[in-house]
XYZ file of C-alpha atoms in Angstrom:
297
model
C 0.000 0.000 0.000
C 2.848 2.375 0.805
C 4.276 1.944 -2.709
C 0.956 2.956 -4.186
C 1.163 6.341 -2.443
C 4.696 7.207 -3.578
C 5.081 10.379 -5.659
C 1.365 11.041 -5.956
C 0.415 14.639 -6.619
C -3.142 15.131 -5.309
C -5.540 17.328 -7.251
C -6.289 20.696 -5.649
C -9.956 21.498 -5.105
C -9.777 24.507 -7.449
C -7.799 22.746 -10.187
C -8.939 23.139 -13.789
C -7.752 20.498 -16.228
C -7.084 22.329 -19.502
C -7.601 20.842 -22.956
C -4.496 19.164 -24.328
C -5.546 17.634 -27.677
C -7.772 20.419 -29.045
C -6.619 21.212 -32.562
C -5.257 17.669 -32.904
C -8.051 15.212 -32.154
C -10.866 17.714 -32.634
C -11.286 21.372 -33.725
C -9.973 23.990 -31.320
C -12.211 26.789 -32.623
C -15.358 26.882 -30.422
C -17.844 27.661 -33.187
C -16.416 25.083 -35.596
C -16.263 22.472 -32.848
C -19.858 23.022 -31.763
C -21.084 22.915 -35.357
C -19.131 19.726 -36.082
C -20.479 17.964 -32.987
C -24.034 19.109 -33.712
C -23.782 17.701 -37.231
C -22.476 14.346 -36.009
C -25.224 14.094 -33.387
C -27.868 14.951 -35.989
C -26.555 12.278 -38.353
C -26.573 9.556 -35.682
C -29.734 7.556 -36.348
C -30.455 6.588 -32.744
C -33.874 6.105 -31.222
C -34.517 7.045 -27.578
C -33.825 4.148 -25.238
C -36.833 2.052 -24.308
C -35.067 1.123 -21.057
C -32.960 2.745 -18.364
C -29.472 3.485 -19.659
C -26.908 2.519 -17.036
C -23.621 2.548 -18.924
C -22.215 3.088 -22.395
C -19.089 2.667 -24.480
C -17.698 5.391 -26.744
C -14.452 5.476 -28.758
C -11.744 8.060 -28.232
C -9.816 8.514 -31.474
C -9.674 11.735 -33.442
C -13.067 12.910 -34.630
C -12.082 12.270 -38.252
C -11.884 8.569 -37.462
C -14.298 7.804 -34.625
C -16.391 10.937 -34.105
C -19.405 9.616 -35.994
C -19.393 6.432 -33.917
C -19.007 8.291 -30.615
C -21.895 10.561 -31.595
C -24.260 7.580 -31.412
C -23.530 7.159 -27.701
C -24.345 10.782 -26.951
C -27.335 10.876 -29.278
C -28.772 8.083 -27.119
C -27.644 9.717 -23.899
C -29.260 13.078 -24.674
C -32.699 11.470 -24.373
C -32.005 10.447 -20.757
C -32.516 12.510 -17.613
C -28.864 12.650 -16.608
C -27.195 15.068 -14.188
C -23.817 13.332 -13.886
C -21.674 11.186 -16.169
C -18.879 9.044 -14.760
C -16.131 8.737 -17.368
C -13.850 5.706 -17.019
C -10.772 5.676 -19.244
C -7.484 3.844 -19.680
C -4.128 5.551 -19.304
C -2.239 5.691 -22.591
C 0.937 7.413 -21.416
C 1.755 6.207 -17.912
C 1.217 3.163 -15.741
C 0.287 3.406 -12.065
C -1.099 0.798 -9.649
C -4.314 2.577 -8.706
C -7.430 4.298 -10.006
C -6.955 8.044 -10.439
C -9.978 10.240 -9.716
C -9.881 13.902 -10.703
C -11.300 15.813 -7.742
C -10.630 19.318 -9.004
C -13.069 21.982 -10.109
C -13.539 21.318 -13.822
C -12.306 20.032 -17.184
C -11.853 22.691 -19.876
C -12.524 22.365 -23.610
C -12.898 25.036 -26.308
C -16.633 24.969 -25.484
C -16.041 25.966 -21.862
C -15.628 24.264 -18.499
C -17.445 21.117 -17.399
C -17.912 21.043 -13.622
C -16.704 18.027 -11.712
C -19.303 16.446 -9.429
C -16.926 16.808 -6.515
C -19.255 15.350 -3.895
C -19.529 12.100 -5.842
C -15.800 12.114 -6.614
C -14.873 12.606 -2.954
C -17.316 9.937 -1.805
C -15.859 7.485 -4.304
C -12.348 8.099 -2.964
C -13.350 6.574 0.355
C -14.752 3.374 -1.148
C -11.426 1.585 -1.648
C -7.686 1.963 -1.064
C -7.188 1.635 -4.827
C -8.926 4.996 -5.405
C -6.840 8.165 -5.197
C -7.066 11.838 -6.028
C -4.162 12.303 -8.434
C -2.997 13.983 -11.615
C -1.927 10.582 -12.923
C -3.841 9.914 -16.143
C -5.162 13.478 -16.245
C -1.932 15.243 -17.133
C -1.710 17.890 -19.817
C 2.028 17.929 -20.573
C 2.843 17.586 -24.270
C 4.493 14.191 -23.819
C 1.897 12.774 -21.414
C -1.344 14.547 -22.275
C -4.162 12.018 -21.954
C -6.991 12.231 -24.496
C -9.385 9.391 -23.646
C -11.759 11.493 -21.527
C -11.104 14.870 -23.111
C -12.352 13.865 -26.576
C -15.682 12.745 -25.077
C -16.452 16.082 -23.473
C -17.519 18.272 -26.423
C -20.171 15.655 -27.238
C -21.470 15.861 -23.681
C -21.361 19.666 -23.674
C -23.573 19.799 -26.767
C -25.874 16.882 -25.925
C -26.289 17.580 -22.187
C -24.935 21.075 -21.504
C -25.864 21.108 -17.802
C -24.208 17.786 -16.962
C -21.421 17.362 -14.401
C -18.688 14.758 -14.695
C -16.460 12.502 -12.620
C -13.236 11.744 -14.562
C -11.636 8.391 -13.669
C -8.503 6.858 -15.208
C -7.360 3.291 -14.558
C -3.578 3.035 -14.290
C -3.804 -0.745 -14.502
C -6.578 -2.926 -15.896
C -6.440 -5.930 -13.583
C -9.554 -7.811 -12.531
C -9.020 -6.560 -8.966
C -9.219 -2.916 -10.016
C -12.137 -3.557 -12.376
C -14.110 -5.292 -9.658
C -13.288 -2.708 -6.988
C -14.393 0.150 -9.228
C -17.452 -1.600 -10.619
C -18.817 -2.597 -7.225
C -18.135 0.839 -5.728
C -19.917 2.594 -8.585
C -22.879 0.239 -8.345
C -23.194 0.931 -4.621
C -23.145 4.678 -5.217
C -25.462 4.625 -8.246
C -28.119 2.857 -6.206
C -28.400 6.084 -4.183
C -27.092 8.807 -6.514
C -28.240 8.600 -10.156
C -25.531 8.793 -12.809
C -24.546 7.176 -16.096
C -21.151 5.586 -16.744
C -19.271 5.963 -20.037
C -16.320 3.653 -20.700
C -13.875 5.248 -23.137
C -12.322 2.652 -25.434
C -11.354 1.764 -28.960
C -11.393 -1.886 -30.053
C -8.870 -3.873 -32.136
C -5.678 -2.122 -33.190
C -3.764 -2.296 -36.473
C -5.171 -5.420 -38.079
C -6.190 -5.731 -41.711
C -9.715 -4.396 -42.310
C -11.603 -7.701 -42.532
C -9.602 -9.312 -39.734
C -10.397 -6.328 -37.517
C -14.094 -6.697 -38.253
C -13.916 -10.381 -37.313
C -12.123 -9.678 -34.020
C -14.443 -6.817 -33.125
C -17.556 -8.822 -34.014
C -16.496 -11.389 -31.427
C -16.056 -8.672 -28.813
C -19.531 -7.304 -29.539
C -20.956 -10.808 -29.287
C -19.315 -11.223 -25.875
C -20.504 -7.807 -24.718
C -24.078 -8.871 -25.315
C -23.664 -11.806 -22.921
C -23.403 -9.241 -20.090
C -20.825 -11.533 -18.478
C -17.939 -9.390 -17.129
C -15.571 -12.280 -16.235
C -15.993 -13.805 -19.697
C -15.333 -10.468 -21.387
C -12.317 -9.834 -19.141
C -10.806 -13.250 -19.873
C -11.254 -12.857 -23.635
C -9.642 -9.417 -23.574
C -6.859 -10.556 -21.254
C -6.126 -13.505 -23.567
C -6.254 -11.113 -26.554
C -8.916 -13.189 -28.271
C -10.430 -9.762 -28.821
C -9.016 -6.327 -28.106
C -9.941 -3.059 -26.410
C -7.462 -0.488 -25.125
C -10.099 0.395 -22.514
C -10.676 -3.194 -21.450
C -10.616 -2.263 -17.761
C -13.077 0.613 -18.097
C -15.452 -1.573 -20.126
C -15.337 -4.424 -17.618
C -15.699 -2.082 -14.628
C -18.746 -0.454 -16.234
C -20.172 -3.902 -17.012
C -19.731 -5.033 -13.407
C -21.502 -1.931 -12.129
C -24.291 -2.201 -14.686
C -24.883 -5.871 -13.909
C -25.053 -5.105 -10.190
C -27.664 -2.467 -11.033
C -29.747 -4.953 -13.001
C -28.597 -4.483 -16.607
C -30.243 -7.071 -18.823
C -29.618 -5.726 -22.325
C -26.554 -4.631 -24.302
C -27.244 -2.774 -27.532
C -24.732 -2.081 -30.280
C -25.584 1.350 -31.680
C -22.820 1.686 -34.256
C -19.627 -0.058 -35.344
C -16.969 1.112 -37.790
C -13.234 0.990 -38.067
C -10.743 3.529 -39.339
C -10.796 1.872 -42.753
C -14.378 3.067 -43.125
C -13.466 6.647 -42.300
C -9.775 7.044 -43.152
C -9.398 4.845 -46.214
C -6.382 2.779 -45.068
C -7.452 -0.880 -44.970
C -4.118 -2.457 -44.067
C -3.899 -1.471 -40.385
C -7.139 -0.233 -38.863
C -8.554 0.558 -35.421
C -12.052 -0.552 -34.414
C -14.704 1.677 -32.840
C -18.010 0.832 -31.198
C -20.866 2.729 -29.608
C -22.862 0.557 -27.234
C -25.169 0.834 -24.237
C -25.947 -1.343 -21.222
C -29.556 -0.942 -20.150
C -32.099 -2.255 -17.679
C -35.342 -3.180 -19.372
C -37.403 -3.764 -16.238
C -36.954 -0.490 -14.394
C -36.907 3.248 -14.807
C -35.160 4.374 -11.623
C -31.596 4.080 -10.357
C -32.627 2.243 -7.219
C-alpha cells in the first residue's frame, strides 16, 4: 500500500484540467467544434432508449476517425434525464497501480468548463484503497497529455450542456481494479443517479476484414453481459480493447444495477473513415440498459 502512495500529486480542489488535444483530435475553434459535434449528433440515427441506460461505451480517437461512432452514444444519452456522467478511461501514457480520480473543479474544452461532481468524486475516494485523487492519467504535458476522456467532453457539452462529470482513469486494468471500481460505482449509483461511459477503442492495427472479425467477437461477448468472460477474452487477446478495464468495470456496475440488455448502436473501423485498410482501429458505440426499471434504485 505504501508503494501505491509514492510520488502522488493530489488534485487541488480549485484545479482546472485544460484541454491538451484540441486542434489535434478535434477542432480547437469553439464555433467550428460546436457545429461539427451538432452535425455528427444529428446524423446519428439513434432512437430514444426504451429502457434505463446505465452505462455506455464510446471510442476516443480523433473525430475524423471515430467521431461519428461516438456521436451515437451521446445521441442516445441526450434522451435520458442525466445530471452526472462518470467517465472511465485507460491511461495511454503512464502506468500506475491505482485508479486516479480527478477531484478538481472542472475540465476545460474550447466549449467551456465542465464542472466536476466533486461530492460524488470525494465519496468514491473513500470506497477503496485503490482509489486516489491524483494527476496521474489526467496530465496535460505535451508528452503525457491524456486524451481518452477529453475527446468525449464536447459531445457531452452539446448533448447535455448542464451535466457534471467525474473523470476516472485506470492506471492498470487488472480484474481486482475492475471489480473494486465496478462494485463501488454500483453501490453509489443505487443512491445517486448517474450514467457511466467507458472510453475505449477496439482492435488495433489489423487488416480491415480481420479487424471486423475480431471486433464482431467482442460485440458478441458484450451482449452476454458476463464481465468475467469479457475480461478473460480481452486478457487472452482473443479480442481487443485499449479500454478493457473501463469496459469491464462499467459492465460489473451495470450488472449489479440490473442491466439485462446490451445494444450495439454503431460499429466502424478507421478503414471506413480514413481509407487505409491495411492497419485499422475498431470503434463501437454501445449501451448497457435495464429493461425492467426506470429508476436508479
